[in-house]
PDB file of C-alpha atoms and ligand atoms in Angstrom:
ATOM      1  CA  UNK A 574     193.992 150.125 -23.847  1.00 97.00           C
ATOM      2  CA  UNK A 575     191.077 151.750 -22.507  1.00 98.00           C
ATOM      3  CA  UNK A 576     190.584 155.746 -22.992  1.00 98.00           C
ATOM      4  CA  UNK A 577     189.136 157.320 -19.844  1.00 98.00           C
ATOM      5  CA  UNK A 578     186.192 159.143 -20.765  1.00 98.00           C
ATOM      6  CA  UNK A 579     185.821 162.250 -18.426  1.00 98.00           C
ATOM      7  CA  UNK A 580     183.151 163.757 -20.586  1.00 98.00           C
ATOM      8  CA  UNK A 581     180.888 161.019 -20.211  1.00 98.00           C
ATOM      9  CA  UNK A 582     181.690 160.413 -16.180  1.00 98.00           C
ATOM     10  CA  UNK A 583     181.288 164.069 -15.713  1.00 98.00           C
ATOM     11  CA  UNK A 584     177.960 164.246 -17.601  1.00 98.00           C
ATOM     12  CA  UNK A 585     176.669 161.198 -15.342  1.00 98.00           C
ATOM     13  CA  UNK A 586     177.864 162.931 -12.152  1.00 98.00           C
ATOM     14  CA  UNK A 587     176.259 166.369 -13.019  1.00 98.00           C
ATOM     15  CA  UNK A 588     173.012 164.132 -13.652  1.00 98.00           C
ATOM     16  CA  UNK A 589     173.343 162.528 -10.184  1.00 98.00           C
ATOM     17  CA  UNK A 590     173.892 165.955  -8.634  1.00 98.00           C
ATOM     18  CA  UNK A 591     170.786 167.373 -10.400  1.00 98.00           C
ATOM     19  CA  UNK A 592     168.700 164.518  -9.051  1.00 98.00           C
ATOM     20  CA  UNK A 593     169.991 165.392  -5.606  1.00 98.00           C
ATOM     21  CA  UNK A 594     169.182 169.030  -6.065  1.00 98.00           C
ATOM     22  CA  UNK A 595     165.555 168.397  -7.137  1.00 98.00           C
ATOM     23  CA  UNK A 596     165.144 166.226  -4.136  1.00 98.00           C
ATOM     24  CA  UNK A 597     166.075 169.173  -1.937  1.00 98.00           C
ATOM     25  CA  UNK A 598     163.984 171.496  -3.716  1.00 98.00           C
ATOM     26  CA  UNK A 599     161.030 168.807  -3.441  1.00 98.00           C
ATOM     27  CA  UNK A 600     161.703 168.810   0.229  1.00 98.00           C
ATOM     28  CA  UNK A 601     161.180 172.408   0.315  1.00 98.00           C
ATOM     29  CA  UNK A 602     165.038 173.235   0.694  1.00 98.00           C
ATOM     30  CA  UNK A 603     166.782 176.097  -0.928  1.00 98.00           C
ATOM     31  CA  UNK A 604     168.655 175.839  -4.230  1.00 98.00           C
ATOM     32  CA  UNK A 605     172.672 175.392  -4.090  1.00 98.00           C
ATOM     33  CA  UNK A 606     174.384 178.640  -4.608  1.00 99.00           C
ATOM     34  CA  UNK A 607     177.723 179.153  -6.092  1.00 99.00           C
ATOM     35  CA  UNK A 608     179.159 182.399  -6.669  1.00 98.00           C
ATOM     36  CA  UNK A 609     182.541 183.498  -8.703  1.00 98.00           C
ATOM     37  CA  UNK A 610     184.691 186.370  -8.786  1.00 98.00           C
ATOM     38  CA  UNK A 611     186.405 186.895 -11.807  1.00 98.00           C
ATOM     39  CA  UNK A 612     189.377 189.738 -12.338  1.00 98.00           C
ATOM     40  CA  UNK A 613     190.064 190.848 -15.750  1.00 98.00           C
ATOM     41  CA  UNK A 614     189.695 189.370 -19.249  1.00 97.00           C
ATOM     42  CA  UNK A 615     192.318 186.303 -19.380  1.00 95.00           C
ATOM     43  CA  UNK A 616     191.320 184.022 -22.013  1.00 90.00           C
ATOM     44  CA  UNK A 617     191.538 181.063 -20.045  1.00 90.00           C
ATOM     45  CA  UNK A 618     189.947 182.377 -16.940  1.00 95.00           C
ATOM     46  CA  UNK A 619     186.988 183.551 -18.818  1.00 96.00           C
ATOM     47  CA  UNK A 620     186.402 180.186 -20.458  1.00 93.00           C
ATOM     48  CA  UNK A 621     186.890 178.478 -17.205  1.00 94.00           C
ATOM     49  CA  UNK A 622     184.484 180.617 -15.474  1.00 97.00           C
ATOM     50  CA  UNK A 623     181.652 180.250 -18.403  1.00 97.00           C
ATOM     51  CA  UNK A 624     182.083 176.443 -18.046  1.00 96.00           C
ATOM     52  CA  UNK A 625     181.520 176.685 -14.394  1.00 97.00           C
ATOM     53  CA  UNK A 626     178.399 178.832 -14.983  1.00 98.00           C
ATOM     54  CA  UNK A 627     177.112 176.438 -17.693  1.00 98.00           C
ATOM     55  CA  UNK A 628     177.869 173.399 -14.962  1.00 98.00           C
ATOM     56  CA  UNK A 629     175.940 175.213 -12.399  1.00 98.00           C
ATOM     57  CA  UNK A 630     172.879 175.354 -14.716  1.00 98.00           C
ATOM     58  CA  UNK A 631     173.186 171.756 -15.694  1.00 98.00           C
ATOM     59  CA  UNK A 632     173.112 170.699 -11.975  1.00 98.00           C
ATOM     60  CA  UNK A 633     170.337 173.025 -11.079  1.00 98.00           C
ATOM     61  CA  UNK A 634     172.438 175.252  -8.984  1.00 99.00           C
ATOM     62  CA  UNK A 635     172.016 179.292  -8.863  1.00 98.00           C
ATOM     63  CA  UNK A 636     175.295 180.948  -9.810  1.00 98.00           C
ATOM     64  CA  UNK A 637     176.192 184.302  -9.721  1.00 98.00           C
ATOM     65  CA  UNK A 638     179.445 186.088 -11.354  1.00 98.00           C
ATOM     66  CA  UNK A 639     180.985 189.130  -9.769  1.00 98.00           C
ATOM     67  CA  UNK A 640     183.462 190.880 -12.142  1.00 98.00           C
ATOM     68  CA  UNK A 641     186.093 193.405 -11.697  1.00 98.00           C
ATOM     69  CA  UNK A 642     188.634 194.889 -14.044  1.00 98.00           C
ATOM     70  CA  UNK A 643     192.424 194.319 -13.941  1.00 98.00           C
ATOM     71  CA  UNK A 644     192.799 197.591 -11.846  1.00 98.00           C
ATOM     72  CA  UNK A 645     190.750 196.289  -8.779  1.00 98.00           C
ATOM     73  CA  UNK A 646     192.416 196.855  -5.591  1.00 98.00           C
ATOM     74  CA  UNK A 647     193.049 194.176  -3.021  1.00 98.00           C
ATOM     75  CA  UNK A 648     190.959 195.722  -0.487  1.00 98.00           C
ATOM     76  CA  UNK A 649     188.011 196.173  -3.010  1.00 98.00           C
ATOM     77  CA  UNK A 650     188.392 192.100  -3.430  1.00 98.00           C
ATOM     78  CA  UNK A 651     188.828 191.762   0.346  1.00 98.00           C
ATOM     79  CA  UNK A 652     185.632 193.662   0.747  1.00 98.00           C
ATOM     80  CA  UNK A 653     183.704 191.558  -1.762  1.00 99.00           C
ATOM     81  CA  UNK A 654     184.911 188.163  -0.009  1.00 99.00           C
ATOM     82  CA  UNK A 655     183.777 189.627   3.332  1.00 98.00           C
ATOM     83  CA  UNK A 656     180.232 190.143   1.817  1.00 98.00           C
ATOM     84  CA  UNK A 657     180.040 186.594   0.275  1.00 99.00           C
ATOM     85  CA  UNK A 658     181.234 185.120   3.688  1.00 98.00           C
ATOM     86  CA  UNK A 659     178.315 186.567   5.231  1.00 98.00           C
ATOM     87  CA  UNK A 660     175.571 186.236   2.607  1.00 98.00           C
ATOM     88  CA  UNK A 661     173.497 183.653   3.880  1.00 98.00           C
ATOM     89  CA  UNK A 662     172.148 182.791   0.384  1.00 98.00           C
ATOM     90  CA  UNK A 663     175.683 181.813  -0.944  1.00 98.00           C
ATOM     91  CA  UNK A 664     176.844 178.464  -0.058  1.00 98.00           C
ATOM     92  CA  UNK A 665     180.320 178.519  -1.587  1.00 98.00           C
ATOM     93  CA  UNK A 666     182.424 180.531  -3.836  1.00 98.00           C
ATOM     94  CA  UNK A 667     185.365 180.905  -5.628  1.00 98.00           C
ATOM     95  CA  UNK A 668     187.924 183.515  -6.769  1.00 98.00           C
ATOM     96  CA  UNK A 669     189.457 182.718 -10.117  1.00 98.00           C
ATOM     97  CA  UNK A 670     193.213 182.525 -10.370  1.00 96.00           C
ATOM     98  CA  UNK A 671     195.660 183.817 -11.493  1.00 96.00           C
ATOM     99  CA  UNK A 672     194.989 187.508 -10.154  1.00 98.00           C
ATOM    100  CA  UNK A 673     196.777 190.558 -11.276  1.00 98.00           C
ATOM    101  CA  UNK A 674     200.408 190.666  -9.800  1.00 98.00           C
ATOM    102  CA  UNK A 675     199.518 193.672  -7.619  1.00 98.00           C
ATOM    103  CA  UNK A 676     197.163 191.401  -5.369  1.00 98.00           C
ATOM    104  CA  UNK A 677     198.520 189.024  -3.116  1.00 98.00           C
ATOM    105  CA  UNK A 678     196.880 185.803  -3.890  1.00 98.00           C
ATOM    106  CA  UNK A 679     197.437 183.985  -0.659  1.00 98.00           C
ATOM    107  CA  UNK A 680     195.897 186.984   1.387  1.00 98.00           C
ATOM    108  CA  UNK A 681     192.714 186.586  -0.918  1.00 98.00           C
ATOM    109  CA  UNK A 682     192.649 182.879  -0.293  1.00 98.00           C
ATOM    110  CA  UNK A 683     192.912 183.071   3.242  1.00 98.00           C
ATOM    111  CA  UNK A 684     190.127 185.870   3.581  1.00 99.00           C
ATOM    112  CA  UNK A 685     187.654 183.218   2.261  1.00 99.00           C
ATOM    113  CA  UNK A 686     185.580 181.574   4.985  1.00 98.00           C
ATOM    114  CA  UNK A 687     187.056 177.902   4.655  1.00 98.00           C
ATOM    115  CA  UNK A 688     183.454 176.635   5.260  1.00 98.00           C
ATOM    116  CA  UNK A 689     182.702 178.254   1.704  1.00 98.00           C
ATOM    117  CA  UNK A 690     185.887 177.523   0.183  1.00 98.00           C
ATOM    118  CA  UNK A 691     184.722 175.153  -2.405  1.00 98.00           C
ATOM    119  CA  UNK A 692     187.935 175.254  -4.359  1.00 98.00           C
ATOM    120  CA  UNK A 693     189.721 173.858  -1.449  1.00 98.00           C
ATOM    121  CA  UNK A 694     192.579 176.378  -1.563  1.00 98.00           C
ATOM    122  CA  UNK A 695     192.266 177.571   2.078  1.00 98.00           C
ATOM    123  CA  UNK A 696     195.050 176.342   4.381  1.00 98.00           C
ATOM    124  CA  UNK A 697     192.283 174.823   6.712  1.00 98.00           C
ATOM    125  CA  UNK A 698     191.047 172.586   3.801  1.00 98.00           C
ATOM    126  CA  UNK A 699     194.607 171.982   2.688  1.00 98.00           C
ATOM    127  CA  UNK A 700     195.638 170.853   5.955  1.00 98.00           C
ATOM    128  CA  UNK A 701     192.537 168.868   6.553  1.00 98.00           C
ATOM    129  CA  UNK A 702     193.174 166.944   3.282  1.00 98.00           C
ATOM    130  CA  UNK A 703     196.538 166.196   4.021  1.00 97.00           C
ATOM    131  CA  UNK A 704     195.706 164.510   7.375  1.00 97.00           C
ATOM    132  CA  UNK A 705     192.805 162.703   5.834  1.00 97.00           C
ATOM    133  CA  UNK A 706     189.892 164.829   7.256  1.00 98.00           C
ATOM    134  CA  UNK A 707     186.695 165.675   5.517  1.00 98.00           C
ATOM    135  CA  UNK A 708     187.196 169.075   3.930  1.00 98.00           C
ATOM    136  CA  UNK A 709     186.586 170.573   0.496  1.00 98.00           C
ATOM    137  CA  UNK A 710     189.373 168.666  -1.838  1.00 98.00           C
ATOM    138  CA  UNK A 711     190.814 170.942  -4.694  1.00 97.00           C
ATOM    139  CA  UNK A 712     189.096 170.247  -7.881  1.00 98.00           C
ATOM    140  CA  UNK A 713     191.441 168.406 -10.064  1.00 98.00           C
ATOM    141  CA  UNK A 714     192.689 165.891  -7.564  1.00 98.00           C
ATOM    142  CA  UNK A 715     189.228 165.139  -6.718  1.00 98.00           C
ATOM    143  CA  UNK A 716     188.137 164.673 -10.069  1.00 98.00           C
ATOM    144  CA  UNK A 717     191.047 162.268 -10.741  1.00 98.00           C
ATOM    145  CA  UNK A 718     189.963 160.146  -7.599  1.00 98.00           C
ATOM    146  CA  UNK A 719     186.418 160.227  -8.990  1.00 98.00           C
ATOM    147  CA  UNK A 720     187.834 158.781 -12.395  1.00 98.00           C
ATOM    148  CA  UNK A 721     190.016 156.063 -10.734  1.00 98.00           C
ATOM    149  CA  UNK A 722     187.075 155.064  -8.603  1.00 98.00           C
ATOM    150  CA  UNK A 723     184.448 154.897 -11.514  1.00 98.00           C
ATOM    151  CA  UNK A 724     186.652 152.931 -13.580  1.00 98.00           C
ATOM    152  CA  UNK A 725     187.574 150.581 -10.756  1.00 98.00           C
ATOM    153  CA  UNK A 726     191.255 150.954 -11.219  1.00 98.00           C
ATOM    154  CA  UNK A 727     193.071 149.241  -8.506  1.00 98.00           C
ATOM    155  CA  UNK A 728     195.578 151.612  -6.591  1.00 98.00           C
ATOM    156  CA  UNK A 729     196.147 149.746  -3.399  1.00 98.00           C
ATOM    157  CA  UNK A 730     199.996 148.631  -3.474  1.00 98.00           C
ATOM    158  CA  UNK A 731     200.478 150.351  -6.771  1.00 99.00           C
ATOM    159  CA  UNK A 732     203.448 152.784  -7.413  1.00 99.00           C
ATOM    160  CA  UNK A 733     202.154 156.292  -8.437  1.00 99.00           C
ATOM    161  CA  UNK A 734     204.398 158.731  -9.763  1.00 99.00           C
ATOM    162  CA  UNK A 735     203.224 162.099  -9.918  1.00 99.00           C
ATOM    163  CA  UNK A 736     205.098 164.893 -12.142  1.00 99.00           C
ATOM    164  CA  UNK A 737     204.599 168.336 -10.687  1.00 98.00           C
ATOM    165  CA  UNK A 738     204.202 169.641  -7.166  1.00 98.00           C
ATOM    166  CA  UNK A 739     201.917 172.432  -7.337  1.00 97.00           C
ATOM    167  CA  UNK A 740     199.821 173.245  -4.455  1.00 96.00           C
ATOM    168  CA  UNK A 741     196.489 172.786  -6.332  1.00 95.00           C
ATOM    169  CA  UNK A 742     197.338 169.474  -8.130  1.00 98.00           C
ATOM    170  CA  UNK A 743     200.531 167.557  -7.461  1.00 98.00           C
ATOM    171  CA  UNK A 744     200.791 168.042  -3.628  1.00 98.00           C
ATOM    172  CA  UNK A 745     197.050 167.145  -3.032  1.00 98.00           C
ATOM    173  CA  UNK A 746     197.043 164.170  -5.480  1.00 98.00           C
ATOM    174  CA  UNK A 747     200.067 162.842  -3.819  1.00 98.00           C
ATOM    175  CA  UNK A 748     198.608 162.957  -0.474  1.00 98.00           C
ATOM    176  CA  UNK A 749     195.158 161.433  -1.517  1.00 98.00           C
ATOM    177  CA  UNK A 750     196.627 158.454  -3.294  1.00 98.00           C
ATOM    178  CA  UNK A 751     199.079 157.717  -0.201  1.00 98.00           C
ATOM    179  CA  UNK A 752     196.229 157.725   2.186  1.00 98.00           C
ATOM    180  CA  UNK A 753     194.652 154.619   3.612  1.00 98.00           C
ATOM    181  CA  UNK A 754     191.412 154.520   1.538  1.00 98.00           C
ATOM    182  CA  UNK A 755     190.255 153.307  -1.663  1.00 98.00           C
ATOM    183  CA  UNK A 756     191.140 154.817  -4.146  1.00 98.00           C
ATOM    184  CA  UNK A 757     194.503 155.203  -2.330  1.00 98.00           C
ATOM    185  CA  UNK A 758     197.100 152.972  -0.473  1.00 98.00           C
ATOM    186  CA  UNK A 759     199.536 153.793  -3.165  1.00 98.00           C
ATOM    187  CA  UNK A 760     203.263 154.176  -2.734  1.00 99.00           C
ATOM    188  CA  UNK A 761     203.819 157.743  -4.025  1.00 99.00           C
ATOM    189  CA  UNK A 762     206.717 159.266  -5.675  1.00 99.00           C
ATOM    190  CA  UNK A 763     206.679 163.004  -6.620  1.00 99.00           C
ATOM    191  CA  UNK A 764     209.001 164.367  -9.332  1.00 98.00           C
ATOM    192  CA  UNK A 765     209.648 167.971 -10.144  1.00 98.00           C
ATOM    193  CA  UNK A 766     211.668 170.568 -12.114  1.00 98.00           C
ATOM    194  CA  UNK A 767     214.714 169.619  -9.767  1.00 98.00           C
ATOM    195  CA  UNK A 768     214.400 165.902 -10.241  1.00 98.00           C
ATOM    196  CA  UNK A 769     217.449 164.560 -12.323  1.00 98.00           C
ATOM    197  CA  UNK A 770     216.518 161.756 -14.845  1.00 98.00           C
ATOM    198  CA  UNK A 771     212.656 161.862 -14.390  1.00 98.00           C
ATOM    199  CA  UNK A 772     212.232 159.005 -16.855  1.00 98.00           C
ATOM    200  CA  UNK A 773     214.108 156.621 -14.322  1.00 98.00           C
ATOM    201  CA  UNK A 774     211.221 157.149 -11.978  1.00 99.00           C
ATOM    202  CA  UNK A 775     208.327 157.227 -14.534  1.00 99.00           C
ATOM    203  CA  UNK A 776     209.395 153.954 -15.888  1.00 98.00           C
ATOM    204  CA  UNK A 777     208.670 152.429 -12.635  1.00 98.00           C
ATOM    205  CA  UNK A 778     205.231 153.905 -12.434  1.00 99.00           C
ATOM    206  CA  UNK A 779     202.058 151.704 -12.310  1.00 99.00           C
ATOM    207  CA  UNK A 780     200.064 154.992 -12.304  1.00 99.00           C
ATOM    208  CA  UNK A 781     201.611 158.017 -13.846  1.00 99.00           C
ATOM    209  CA  UNK A 782     200.081 161.402 -13.365  1.00 99.00           C
ATOM    210  CA  UNK A 783     201.524 164.289 -15.581  1.00 99.00           C
ATOM    211  CA  UNK A 784     200.827 167.815 -14.077  1.00 98.00           C
ATOM    212  CA  UNK A 785     203.725 169.851 -14.841  1.00 98.00           C
ATOM    213  CA  UNK A 786     202.166 171.882 -17.997  1.00 98.00           C
ATOM    214  CA  UNK A 787     204.594 170.991 -20.653  1.00 98.00           C
ATOM    215  CA  UNK A 788     202.911 169.983 -23.855  1.00 98.00           C
ATOM    216  CA  UNK A 789     204.024 166.266 -24.819  1.00 98.00           C
ATOM    217  CA  UNK A 790     206.661 165.901 -21.902  1.00 98.00           C
ATOM    218  CA  UNK A 791     205.746 162.577 -21.360  1.00 99.00           C
ATOM    219  CA  UNK A 792     207.026 160.250 -24.289  1.00 98.00           C
ATOM    220  CA  UNK A 793     206.489 156.647 -24.928  1.00 98.00           C
ATOM    221  CA  UNK A 794     209.805 155.560 -23.596  1.00 98.00           C
ATOM    222  CA  UNK A 795     209.058 157.164 -20.303  1.00 99.00           C
ATOM    223  CA  UNK A 796     205.937 154.836 -19.631  1.00 98.00           C
ATOM    224  CA  UNK A 797     205.945 151.227 -18.574  1.00 98.00           C
ATOM    225  CA  UNK A 798     203.849 148.700 -20.382  1.00 98.00           C
ATOM    226  CA  UNK A 799     200.335 148.535 -18.860  1.00 98.00           C
ATOM    227  CA  UNK A 800     200.446 151.660 -16.806  1.00 99.00           C
ATOM    228  CA  UNK A 801     197.499 153.807 -16.112  1.00 99.00           C
ATOM    229  CA  UNK A 802     198.351 157.497 -17.396  1.00 99.00           C
ATOM    230  CA  UNK A 803     196.575 160.535 -16.112  1.00 99.00           C
ATOM    231  CA  UNK A 804     197.102 163.774 -18.021  1.00 98.00           C
ATOM    232  CA  UNK A 805     196.511 167.005 -16.358  1.00 98.00           C
ATOM    233  CA  UNK A 806     198.041 169.259 -19.055  1.00 98.00           C
ATOM    234  CA  UNK A 807     195.914 171.837 -20.368  1.00 95.00           C
ATOM    235  CA  UNK A 808     198.266 174.114 -22.197  1.00 95.00           C
ATOM    236  CA  UNK A 809     196.909 176.233 -25.260  1.00 93.00           C
ATOM    237  CA  UNK A 810     198.976 175.756 -28.223  1.00 95.00           C
ATOM    238  CA  UNK A 811     198.835 177.796 -31.418  1.00 96.00           C
ATOM    239  CA  UNK A 812     196.822 176.059 -34.082  1.00 96.00           C
ATOM    240  CA  UNK A 813     195.940 178.066 -37.051  1.00 97.00           C
ATOM    241  CA  UNK A 814     193.781 175.245 -38.396  1.00 97.00           C
ATOM    242  CA  UNK A 815     191.151 176.169 -35.721  1.00 97.00           C
ATOM    243  CA  UNK A 816     188.846 179.101 -35.730  1.00 95.00           C
ATOM    244  CA  UNK A 817     189.936 179.905 -32.065  1.00 93.00           C
ATOM    245  CA  UNK A 818     193.657 179.856 -33.137  1.00 95.00           C
ATOM    246  CA  UNK A 819     194.516 177.461 -30.415  1.00 95.00           C
ATOM    247  CA  UNK A 820     194.156 173.986 -28.986  1.00 95.00           C
ATOM    248  CA  UNK A 821     194.520 172.218 -25.631  1.00 95.00           C
ATOM    249  CA  UNK A 822     197.615 170.124 -25.515  1.00 97.00           C
ATOM    250  CA  UNK A 823     198.144 167.696 -22.671  1.00 98.00           C
ATOM    251  CA  UNK A 824     201.407 166.773 -20.968  1.00 98.00           C
ATOM    252  CA  UNK A 825     201.566 163.369 -22.468  1.00 98.00           C
ATOM    253  CA  UNK A 826     202.406 162.493 -26.211  1.00 98.00           C
ATOM    254  CA  UNK A 827     199.163 160.759 -26.292  1.00 98.00           C
ATOM    255  CA  UNK A 828     199.477 159.119 -29.852  1.00 98.00           C
ATOM    256  CA  UNK A 829     202.690 157.260 -28.871  1.00 98.00           C
ATOM    257  CA  UNK A 830     202.080 156.642 -25.252  1.00 98.00           C
ATOM    258  CA  UNK A 831     198.331 155.271 -25.484  1.00 98.00           C
ATOM    259  CA  UNK A 832     199.303 151.968 -27.096  1.00 98.00           C
ATOM    260  CA  UNK A 833     201.544 151.017 -23.986  1.00 98.00           C
ATOM    261  CA  UNK A 834     198.918 152.001 -21.437  1.00 98.00           C
ATOM    262  CA  UNK A 835     196.095 150.001 -19.785  1.00 98.00           C
ATOM    263  CA  UNK A 836     194.154 153.209 -19.150  1.00 99.00           C
ATOM    264  CA  UNK A 837     194.819 156.685 -20.220  1.00 99.00           C
ATOM    265  CA  UNK A 838     192.884 159.986 -20.045  1.00 98.00           C
ATOM    266  CA  UNK A 839     192.830 162.174 -23.414  1.00 98.00           C
ATOM    267  CA  UNK A 840     193.058 165.882 -23.783  1.00 98.00           C
ATOM    268  CA  UNK A 841     190.568 167.328 -24.011  1.00 97.00           C
ATOM    269  CA  UNK A 842     187.817 165.498 -22.556  1.00 98.00           C
ATOM    270  CA  UNK A 843     189.811 163.418 -19.659  1.00 98.00           C
ATOM    271  CA  UNK A 844     190.479 165.301 -16.553  1.00 98.00           C
ATOM    272  CA  UNK A 845     189.278 168.772 -17.721  1.00 96.00           C
ATOM    273  CA  UNK A 846     185.754 167.959 -17.232  1.00 97.00           C
ATOM    274  CA  UNK A 847     186.284 166.237 -14.004  1.00 98.00           C
ATOM    275  CA  UNK A 848     187.700 169.380 -12.402  1.00 97.00           C
ATOM    276  CA  UNK A 849     184.348 171.396 -13.026  1.00 97.00           C
ATOM    277  CA  UNK A 850     182.156 168.585 -11.888  1.00 98.00           C
ATOM    278  CA  UNK A 851     184.387 168.465  -8.752  1.00 98.00           C
ATOM    279  CA  UNK A 852     183.770 171.851  -8.054  1.00 98.00           C
ATOM    280  CA  UNK A 853     179.877 171.195  -8.406  1.00 98.00           C
ATOM    281  CA  UNK A 854     180.142 168.176  -5.955  1.00 98.00           C
ATOM    282  CA  UNK A 855     181.978 170.588  -3.498  1.00 98.00           C
ATOM    283  CA  UNK A 856     179.026 173.002  -3.917  1.00 98.00           C
ATOM    284  CA  UNK A 857     176.503 170.439  -3.155  1.00 98.00           C
ATOM    285  CA  UNK A 858     178.482 169.291  -0.124  1.00 98.00           C
ATOM    286  CA  UNK A 859     178.599 172.921   0.989  1.00 98.00           C
ATOM    287  CA  UNK A 860     174.819 173.561   0.381  1.00 98.00           C
ATOM    288  CA  UNK A 861     173.773 170.367   2.456  1.00 98.00           C
ATOM    289  CA  UNK A 862     176.617 171.065   5.006  1.00 98.00           C
ATOM    290  CA  UNK A 863     178.001 167.748   4.741  1.00 98.00           C
ATOM    291  CA  UNK A 864     181.385 168.760   5.946  1.00 98.00           C
ATOM    292  CA  UNK A 865     180.951 172.023   7.962  1.00 98.00           C
ATOM    293  CA  UNK A 866     178.215 173.560   9.614  1.00 96.00           C
ATOM    294  CA  UNK A 867     177.733 177.485   9.177  1.00 87.00           C
TER     295      UNK A 867
HETATM  296  N1  GUN B 915     192.645 178.648 -11.998  1.00 91.92           N
HETATM  297  C1  GUN B 915     193.008 177.500 -12.521  1.00 91.92           C
HETATM  298  N2  GUN B 915     192.366 176.466 -11.933  1.00 91.92           N
HETATM  299  C2  GUN B 915     191.871 177.186 -11.003  1.00 91.92           C
HETATM  300  C3  GUN B 915     190.714 176.719 -10.083  1.00 91.92           C
HETATM  301  O1  GUN B 915     190.312 175.309 -10.043  1.00 91.92           O
HETATM  302  N3  GUN B 915     190.093 177.492  -9.318  1.00 91.92           N
HETATM  303  C4  GUN B 915     190.321 178.785  -9.357  1.00 91.92           C
HETATM  304  N4  GUN B 915     189.795 179.424  -8.548  1.00 91.92           N
HETATM  305  N5  GUN B 915     191.155 179.226 -10.185  1.00 91.92           N
HETATM  306  C5  GUN B 915     191.875 178.403 -11.076  1.00 91.92           C
END
């Protein structure tokens, strides 16, 4: 059994990105610039956003953070997006989700210029991903693909079972893994909350991707010997032994599942760090206009 070290791979990719940025600067180019919009003070969103700002520094990017209180109006957000869309110094930007309930999230996502949508949430990027065209891939599926590639994990002809059908993980990772590419060429099954007897499917998985957000859901009896297990779960559970009062918990019962696997991602330190690095990768693609010209 090999533990997939997302922390190490993400550090390596950040170094590669930083080296690219130095080349751009040495050639007289502009430093890539990622902007982020953060509404309110949700603990998870605050911590994601500060990790993204830190990753920008490590990659040599410029970053800027625009903050609003919970009572921001949808129009104020749309006006901010319009400014960012037209700001020629900003290569890409994200609006951290979730947004307060009085704001229509989909309207906000669709207001972002798809050419600056480094989160890959705009329907143009989602649609292009699903038909295999160059696009900004949403960060978590893109990070999983990078891990499979860097660890040389064979995917062709394998049965991949995805648990979870979210727009930002389950659906796009299913699309990517069924595409005629490497990694890819899998036979994909997607299970979700209305699937009866999920274990009947997961036991057939050569590659199992757990992205449902239920801590410890995947138990040892649900996994085939030698499977590759990718844990996308990042639920905060109470832990009074920690200073913060919580710890991150994956969707997989790691201690019991790991001995059965050929490869497994830990939580934390597996998929999580790759999600941030995928955003950095998309920002570099945006800054160098490798997908769309502006
Ligand atoms: N909230 C949880 N994950 C994400 C993400 O990848 N991007 C944004 N914008 N918000 C999130």
